[in-house]
Coordinates of C-alpha atoms in Angstrom, one line a residue:
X1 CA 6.9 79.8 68.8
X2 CA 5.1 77.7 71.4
X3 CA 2.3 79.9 71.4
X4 CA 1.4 78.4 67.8
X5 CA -1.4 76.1 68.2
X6 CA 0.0 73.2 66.4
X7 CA 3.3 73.4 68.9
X8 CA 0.9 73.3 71.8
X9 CA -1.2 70.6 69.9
X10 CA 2.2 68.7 69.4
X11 CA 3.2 68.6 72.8
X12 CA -0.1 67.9 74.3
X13 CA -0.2 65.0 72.4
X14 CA 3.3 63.8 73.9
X15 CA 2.6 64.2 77.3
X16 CA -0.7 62.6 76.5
X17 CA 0.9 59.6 74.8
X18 CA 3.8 58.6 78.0
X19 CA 0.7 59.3 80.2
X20 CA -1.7 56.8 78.7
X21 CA 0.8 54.6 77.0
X22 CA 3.0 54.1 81.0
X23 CA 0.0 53.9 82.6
X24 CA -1.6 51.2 80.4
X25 CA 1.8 48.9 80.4
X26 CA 2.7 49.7 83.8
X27 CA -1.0 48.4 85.2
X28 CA -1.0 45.6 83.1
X29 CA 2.0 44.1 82.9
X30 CA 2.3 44.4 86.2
X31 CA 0.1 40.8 86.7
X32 CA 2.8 38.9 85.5
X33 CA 3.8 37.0 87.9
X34 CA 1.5 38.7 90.5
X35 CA -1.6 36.7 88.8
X36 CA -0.2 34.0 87.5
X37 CA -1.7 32.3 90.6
X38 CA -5.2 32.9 88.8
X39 CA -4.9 30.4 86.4
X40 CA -6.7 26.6 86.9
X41 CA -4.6 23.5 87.0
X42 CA -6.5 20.0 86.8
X43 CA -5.5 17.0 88.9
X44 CA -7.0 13.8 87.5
X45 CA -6.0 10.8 90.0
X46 CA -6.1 7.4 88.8
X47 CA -4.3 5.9 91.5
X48 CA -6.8 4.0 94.0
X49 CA -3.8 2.9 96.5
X50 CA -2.2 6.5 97.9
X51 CA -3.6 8.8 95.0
X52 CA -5.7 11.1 97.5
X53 CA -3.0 11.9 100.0
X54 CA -1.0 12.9 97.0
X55 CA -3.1 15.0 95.8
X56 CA -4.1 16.8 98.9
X57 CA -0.3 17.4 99.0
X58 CA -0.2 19.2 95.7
X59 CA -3.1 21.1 96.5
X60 CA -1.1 22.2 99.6
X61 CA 2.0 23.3 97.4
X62 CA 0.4 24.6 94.2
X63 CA 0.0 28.1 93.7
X64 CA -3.1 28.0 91.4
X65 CA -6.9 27.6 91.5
X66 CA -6.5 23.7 91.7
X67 CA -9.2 21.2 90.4
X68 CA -9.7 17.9 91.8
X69 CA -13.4 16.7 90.7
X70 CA -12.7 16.7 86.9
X71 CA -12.4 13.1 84.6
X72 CA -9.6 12.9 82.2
X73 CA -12.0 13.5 79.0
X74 CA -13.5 16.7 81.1
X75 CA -10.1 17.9 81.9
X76 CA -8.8 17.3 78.3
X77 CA -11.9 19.9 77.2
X78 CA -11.0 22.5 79.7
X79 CA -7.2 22.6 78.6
X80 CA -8.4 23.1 74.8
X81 CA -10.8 25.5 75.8
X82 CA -7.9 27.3 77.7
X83 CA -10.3 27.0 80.6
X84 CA -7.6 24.6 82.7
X85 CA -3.9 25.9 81.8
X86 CA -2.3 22.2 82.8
X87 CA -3.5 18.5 83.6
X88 CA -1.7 16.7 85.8
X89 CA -2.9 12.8 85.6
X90 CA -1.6 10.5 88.1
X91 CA -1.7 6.9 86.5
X92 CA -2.9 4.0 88.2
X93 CA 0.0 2.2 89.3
X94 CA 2.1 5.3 90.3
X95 CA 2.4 4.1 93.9
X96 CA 2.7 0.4 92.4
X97 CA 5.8 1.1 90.4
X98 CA 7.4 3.3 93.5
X99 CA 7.4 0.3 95.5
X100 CA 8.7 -2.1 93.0
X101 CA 12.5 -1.8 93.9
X102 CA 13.0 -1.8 89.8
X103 CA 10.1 0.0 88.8
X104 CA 9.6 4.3 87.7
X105 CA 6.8 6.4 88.6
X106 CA 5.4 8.6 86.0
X107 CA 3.9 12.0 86.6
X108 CA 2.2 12.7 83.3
X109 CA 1.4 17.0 82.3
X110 CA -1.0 17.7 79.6
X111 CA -0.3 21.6 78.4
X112 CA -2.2 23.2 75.6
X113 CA 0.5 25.3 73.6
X114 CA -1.9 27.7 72.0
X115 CA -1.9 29.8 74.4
X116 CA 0.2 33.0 75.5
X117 CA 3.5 32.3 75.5
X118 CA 4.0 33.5 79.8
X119 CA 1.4 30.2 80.2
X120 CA 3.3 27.6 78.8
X121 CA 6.3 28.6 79.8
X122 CA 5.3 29.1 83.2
X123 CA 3.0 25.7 83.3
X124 CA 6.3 23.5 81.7
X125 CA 9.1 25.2 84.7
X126 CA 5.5 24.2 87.1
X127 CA 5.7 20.8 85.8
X128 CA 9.3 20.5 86.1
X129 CA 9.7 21.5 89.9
X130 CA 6.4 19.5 90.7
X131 CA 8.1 16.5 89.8
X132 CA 11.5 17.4 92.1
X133 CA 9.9 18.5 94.8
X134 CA 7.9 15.0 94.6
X135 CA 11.0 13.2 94.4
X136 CA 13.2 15.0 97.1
X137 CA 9.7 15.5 99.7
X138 CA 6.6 13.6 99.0
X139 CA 8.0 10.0 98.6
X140 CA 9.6 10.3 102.2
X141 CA 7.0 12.3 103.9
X142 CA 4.0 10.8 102.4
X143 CA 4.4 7.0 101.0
X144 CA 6.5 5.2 103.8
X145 CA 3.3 5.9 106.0
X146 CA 1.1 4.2 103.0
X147 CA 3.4 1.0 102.5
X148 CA 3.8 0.5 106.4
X149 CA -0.6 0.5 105.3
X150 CA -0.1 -1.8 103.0
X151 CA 1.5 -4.4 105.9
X152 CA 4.7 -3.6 104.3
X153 CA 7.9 -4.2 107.5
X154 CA 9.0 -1.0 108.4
X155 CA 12.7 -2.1 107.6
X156 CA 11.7 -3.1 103.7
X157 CA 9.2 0.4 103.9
X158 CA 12.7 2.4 104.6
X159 CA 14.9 0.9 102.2
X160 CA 11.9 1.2 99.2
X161 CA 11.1 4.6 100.0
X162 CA 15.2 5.7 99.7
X163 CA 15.2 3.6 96.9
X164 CA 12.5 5.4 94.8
X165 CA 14.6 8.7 95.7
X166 CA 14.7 9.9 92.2
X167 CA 12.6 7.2 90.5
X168 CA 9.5 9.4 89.6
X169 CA 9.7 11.6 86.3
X170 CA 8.0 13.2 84.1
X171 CA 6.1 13.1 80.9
X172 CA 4.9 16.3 79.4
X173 CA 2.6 16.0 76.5
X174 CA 1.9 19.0 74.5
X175 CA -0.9 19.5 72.7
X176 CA -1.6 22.2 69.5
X177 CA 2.1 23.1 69.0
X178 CA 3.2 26.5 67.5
X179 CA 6.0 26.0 64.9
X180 CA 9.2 27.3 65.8
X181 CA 10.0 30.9 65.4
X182 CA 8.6 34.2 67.7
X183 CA 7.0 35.6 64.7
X184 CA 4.4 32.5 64.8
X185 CA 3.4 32.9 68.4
X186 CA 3.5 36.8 67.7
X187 CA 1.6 36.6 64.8
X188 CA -2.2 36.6 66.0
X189 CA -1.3 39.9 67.5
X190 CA 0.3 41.5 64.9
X191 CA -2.1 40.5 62.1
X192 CA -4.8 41.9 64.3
X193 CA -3.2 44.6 65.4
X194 CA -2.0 46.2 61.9
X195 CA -5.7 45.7 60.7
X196 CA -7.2 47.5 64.1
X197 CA -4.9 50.8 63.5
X198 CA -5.3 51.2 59.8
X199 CA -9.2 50.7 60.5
X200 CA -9.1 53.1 63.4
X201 CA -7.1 55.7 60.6
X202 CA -9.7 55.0 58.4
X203 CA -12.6 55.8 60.5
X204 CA -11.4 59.3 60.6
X205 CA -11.0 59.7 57.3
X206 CA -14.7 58.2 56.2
X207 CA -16.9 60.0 59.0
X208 CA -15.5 62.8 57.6
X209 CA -16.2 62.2 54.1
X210 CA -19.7 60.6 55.0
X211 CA -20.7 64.4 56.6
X212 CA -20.0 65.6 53.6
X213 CA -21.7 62.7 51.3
X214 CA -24.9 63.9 54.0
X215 CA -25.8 67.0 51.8
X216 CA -25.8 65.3 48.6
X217 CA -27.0 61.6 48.9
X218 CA -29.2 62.6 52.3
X219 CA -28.0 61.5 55.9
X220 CA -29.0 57.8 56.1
X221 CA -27.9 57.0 51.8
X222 CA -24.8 58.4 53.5
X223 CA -24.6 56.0 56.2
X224 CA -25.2 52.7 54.6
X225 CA -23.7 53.4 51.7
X226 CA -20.4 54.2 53.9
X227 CA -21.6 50.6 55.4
X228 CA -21.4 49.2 52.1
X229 CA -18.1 50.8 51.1
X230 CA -16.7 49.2 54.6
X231 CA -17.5 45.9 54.1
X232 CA -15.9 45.7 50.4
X233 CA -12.7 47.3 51.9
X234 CA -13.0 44.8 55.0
X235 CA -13.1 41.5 52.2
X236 CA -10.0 43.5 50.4
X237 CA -8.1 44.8 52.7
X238 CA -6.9 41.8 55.0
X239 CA -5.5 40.0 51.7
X240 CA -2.5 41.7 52.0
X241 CA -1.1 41.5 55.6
X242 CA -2.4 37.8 55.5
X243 CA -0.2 37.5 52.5
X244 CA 2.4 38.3 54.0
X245 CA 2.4 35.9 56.6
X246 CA 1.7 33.3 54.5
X247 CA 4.4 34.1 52.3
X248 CA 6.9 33.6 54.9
X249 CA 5.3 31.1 56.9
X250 CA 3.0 28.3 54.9
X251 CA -0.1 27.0 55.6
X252 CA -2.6 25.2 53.3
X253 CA -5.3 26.8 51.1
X254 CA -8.4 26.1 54.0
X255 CA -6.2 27.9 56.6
X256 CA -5.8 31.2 54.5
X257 CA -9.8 31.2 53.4
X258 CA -10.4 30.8 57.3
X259 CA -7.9 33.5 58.8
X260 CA -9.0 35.8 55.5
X261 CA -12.9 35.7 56.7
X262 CA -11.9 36.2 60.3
X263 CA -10.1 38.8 59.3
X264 CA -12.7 40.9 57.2
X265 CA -14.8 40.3 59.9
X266 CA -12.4 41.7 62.2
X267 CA -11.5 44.7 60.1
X268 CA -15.3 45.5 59.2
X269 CA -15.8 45.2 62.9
X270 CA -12.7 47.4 64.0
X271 CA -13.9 50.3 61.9
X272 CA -17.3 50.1 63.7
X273 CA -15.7 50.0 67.0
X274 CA -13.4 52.8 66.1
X275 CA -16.1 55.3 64.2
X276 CA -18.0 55.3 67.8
X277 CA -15.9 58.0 69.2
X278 CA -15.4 59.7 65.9
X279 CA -19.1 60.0 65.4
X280 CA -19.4 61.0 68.8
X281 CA -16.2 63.8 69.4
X282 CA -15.1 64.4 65.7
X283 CA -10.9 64.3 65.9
X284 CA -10.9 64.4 69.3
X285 CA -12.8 61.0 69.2
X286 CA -9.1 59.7 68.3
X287 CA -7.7 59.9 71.9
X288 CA -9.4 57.5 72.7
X289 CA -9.3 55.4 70.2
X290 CA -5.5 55.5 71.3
X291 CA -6.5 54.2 74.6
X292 CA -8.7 51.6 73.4
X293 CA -5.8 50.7 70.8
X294 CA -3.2 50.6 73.6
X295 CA -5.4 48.7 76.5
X296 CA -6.3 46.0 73.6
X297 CA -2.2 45.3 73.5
X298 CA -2.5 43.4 77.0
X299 CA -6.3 42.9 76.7
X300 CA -6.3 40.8 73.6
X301 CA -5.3 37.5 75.3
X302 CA -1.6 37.2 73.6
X303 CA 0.7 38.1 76.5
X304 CA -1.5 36.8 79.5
X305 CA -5.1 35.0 79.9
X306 CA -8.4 37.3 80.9
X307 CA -8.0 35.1 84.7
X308 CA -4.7 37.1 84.5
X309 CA -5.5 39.9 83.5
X310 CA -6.5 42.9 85.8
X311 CA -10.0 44.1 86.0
X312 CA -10.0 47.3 83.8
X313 CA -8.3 44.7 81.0
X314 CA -10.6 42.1 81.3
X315 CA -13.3 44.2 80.7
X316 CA -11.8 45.6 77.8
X317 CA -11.1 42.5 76.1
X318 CA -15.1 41.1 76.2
X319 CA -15.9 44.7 74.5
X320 CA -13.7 45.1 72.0
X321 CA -12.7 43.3 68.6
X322 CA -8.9 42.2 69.3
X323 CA -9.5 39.9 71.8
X324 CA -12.0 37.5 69.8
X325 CA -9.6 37.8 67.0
X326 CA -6.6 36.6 68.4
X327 CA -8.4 33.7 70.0
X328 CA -9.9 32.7 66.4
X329 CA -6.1 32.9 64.8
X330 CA -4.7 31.0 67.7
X331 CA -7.3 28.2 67.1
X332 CA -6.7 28.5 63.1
X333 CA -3.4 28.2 63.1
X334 CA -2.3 26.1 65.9
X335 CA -5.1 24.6 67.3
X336 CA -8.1 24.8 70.2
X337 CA -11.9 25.3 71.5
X338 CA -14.7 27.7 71.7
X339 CA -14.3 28.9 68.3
X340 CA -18.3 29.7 67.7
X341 CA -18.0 31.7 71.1
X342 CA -15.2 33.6 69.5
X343 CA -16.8 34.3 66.6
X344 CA -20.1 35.5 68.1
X345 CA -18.4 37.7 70.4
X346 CA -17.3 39.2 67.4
X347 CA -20.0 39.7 66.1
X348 CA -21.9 40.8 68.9
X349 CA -19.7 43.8 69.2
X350 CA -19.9 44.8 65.6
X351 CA -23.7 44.1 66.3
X352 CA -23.2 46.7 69.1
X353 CA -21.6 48.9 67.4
X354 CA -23.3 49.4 64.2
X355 CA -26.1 49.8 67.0
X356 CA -24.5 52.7 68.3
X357 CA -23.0 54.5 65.7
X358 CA -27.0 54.3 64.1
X359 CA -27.8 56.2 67.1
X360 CA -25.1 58.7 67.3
X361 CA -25.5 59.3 63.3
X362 CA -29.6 60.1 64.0
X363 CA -29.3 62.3 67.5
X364 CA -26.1 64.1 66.7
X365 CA -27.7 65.3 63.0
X366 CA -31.5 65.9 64.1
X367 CA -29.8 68.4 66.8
X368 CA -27.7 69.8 64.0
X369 CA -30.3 70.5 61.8
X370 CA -32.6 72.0 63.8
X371 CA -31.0 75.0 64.1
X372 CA -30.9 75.2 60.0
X373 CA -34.3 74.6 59.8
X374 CA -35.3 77.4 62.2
X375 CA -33.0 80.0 60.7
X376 CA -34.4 79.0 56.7
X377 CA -38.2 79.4 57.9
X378 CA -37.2 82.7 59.7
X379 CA -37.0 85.0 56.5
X380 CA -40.5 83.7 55.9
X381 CA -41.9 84.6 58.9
X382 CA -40.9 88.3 58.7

């Protein structure tokens, strides 16, 4: 029995799915929390009076790429480009209002919300020890020596820095919030993902059926018109899992016209990406479209960002279509920047590979044919 070639097919293809499927999760989930340092937090000081030694402190304590030379407008654009993962402004009168005996200090974190769920999380528990660890450490350690500056007594400096023990808080202001419910942050993925396998399943089926279109319609009528065939699938097709979503979760009319031409794109994109390898291997072209389908789970942007992400991923994500995608839903449905960057990405890889399958389609057939053509003017010859 395990001599029959499907058994020994069968489990090929199980040892060959834990191999690439542990090794895929295992390398990339392993940068969370490892990376997390990667991400870019922006400190905007306002605060003539003792602003600069505070935020030398926090650059000291911070465990991210930490920017200080950024305005408040600039820093805003970098946190809705996901470019800066948290703002940190410190208003003007934050040392002001820690030495009025009455007064509250206000730390004040800007988060952008569309964005992978491990980002805000880890940005609001950021924001929330940033602010302890100012009021246990930085007040004693840093301000008396600024008010004692300021020709404050050294008696009155004691008894106002103990006094502002506890006096400076916090004021996190989220911006592009995701409605409640996993299967809203979730849903970018999913969408994209269900599209991406049935158009990787599909490729299979219609290189097939375009080799055999070759004989009759000739080999390039046969590739175009397999071309045009994708395309009305790709407006069709992305109707129904869009549906769905919108059936259970609302949105407006303008945001299911945008996420259903993102998605046809996508689709009519996917099944380009995914006929490269079945052009190129036949069947066996599917392996890796399994890799490709499994690395795009952590490379698409949903679980961590690309300054997360390990190299292998991050390469992955700027070639292939889920990436782009997810980035275009998040900014659809929730909010954010870059979306003409998004969308030419896109395109650029369906650009690429339409490119490639033109060439695969012309080299692959010229070398089969040649053979044919030798062995029909043969018989002549003798």
């Amino acid at each position: 029995m395990l001599k029959h070639k499907g058994v020994k097919a069968g489990i090929f293809m199980i040892v060959f799915y834990q191999i690439v499927m542990l090794t895929v999760f295992m390398s990339g989930y392993s940068a969370i929390p490892k990376n997390v340092t990667n991400l870019t937090v922006a400190i905007v000081n306002e605060d003539k009076q003792s602003g600069n030694e505070f935020v030398q402190k926090l650059q000291e304590q911070l465990p991210f790429n930490v920017v200080t030379n950024e305005t408040l407008e600039q820093a805003k654009t970098g946190l809705e480009d996901r470019d800066i993962h948290m703002v940190i402004r410190i208003p003007g009168d934050f040392t002001e209002k820690l030495s009025e005996q009455s007064g509250k200090a206000e730390l004040e974190y800007l988060i952008n919300e569309s964005n992978p769920t491990t980002i805000t999380s880890s940005m609001k528990s950021v924001a929330t020890e940033i602010t302890a660890q100012i009021g246990a450490q930085v007040q004693a350690q840093s301000f008396e020596a600024v008010l004692n500056g300021m020709q404050v007594p050294a008696e009155q400096s004691k008894q106002i820095v103990k006094s502002t023990t506890g006096k400076v808080s916090s004021n996190i202001v989220l911006s592009n919030p995701q409605p409640a419910g996993m299967q809203n942050q979730m849903a970018p993925m999913f969408i994209t993902m269900a599209l991406y396998v049935g158009a990787m399943i599909y490729a299979m089926q219609s290189v097939g059926g375009m080799q055999q279109l070759r004989g009759q319609m000739g080999k390039w009528k046969a590739f175009f018109a397999l071309r045009g065939t994708n395309l009305l699938i790709s407006l069709i097709a992305p109707l129904v899992g869009i549906g769905i979503y919108f059936l259970v979760q609302g949105y407006g009319v303008e945001v299911f016209l945008k996420m259903w031409l993102v998605h046809s794109l996508q689709l009519f994109v996917s099944i380009e990406f995914t006929s490269i390898f079945i052009m190129l291997l036949g069947q066996g072209g599917m392996l890796i479209n399994m890799v490709f389908v499994l690395s795009q789970s952590i490379a698409n942007g949903t679980s961590m960002s690309p300054e997360m992400m390990p190299g292998y991923f991050k390469f992955v994500s700027q070639i292939t279509p889920m990436f782009y995608s997810t980035h275009l839903d998040y900014n659809i449905l929730f909010g954010g920047g870059k979306t003409a960057h998004y969308a030419i990405g896109l395109a650029l890889v369906g650009v690429g590979a339409f490119v490639l399958n033109a060439a695969i389609h012309h080299f692959k057939n010229a070398k089969q044919t040649e053979p044919v053509q030798e062995s029909s003017q043969q018989p002549a010859m003798v």
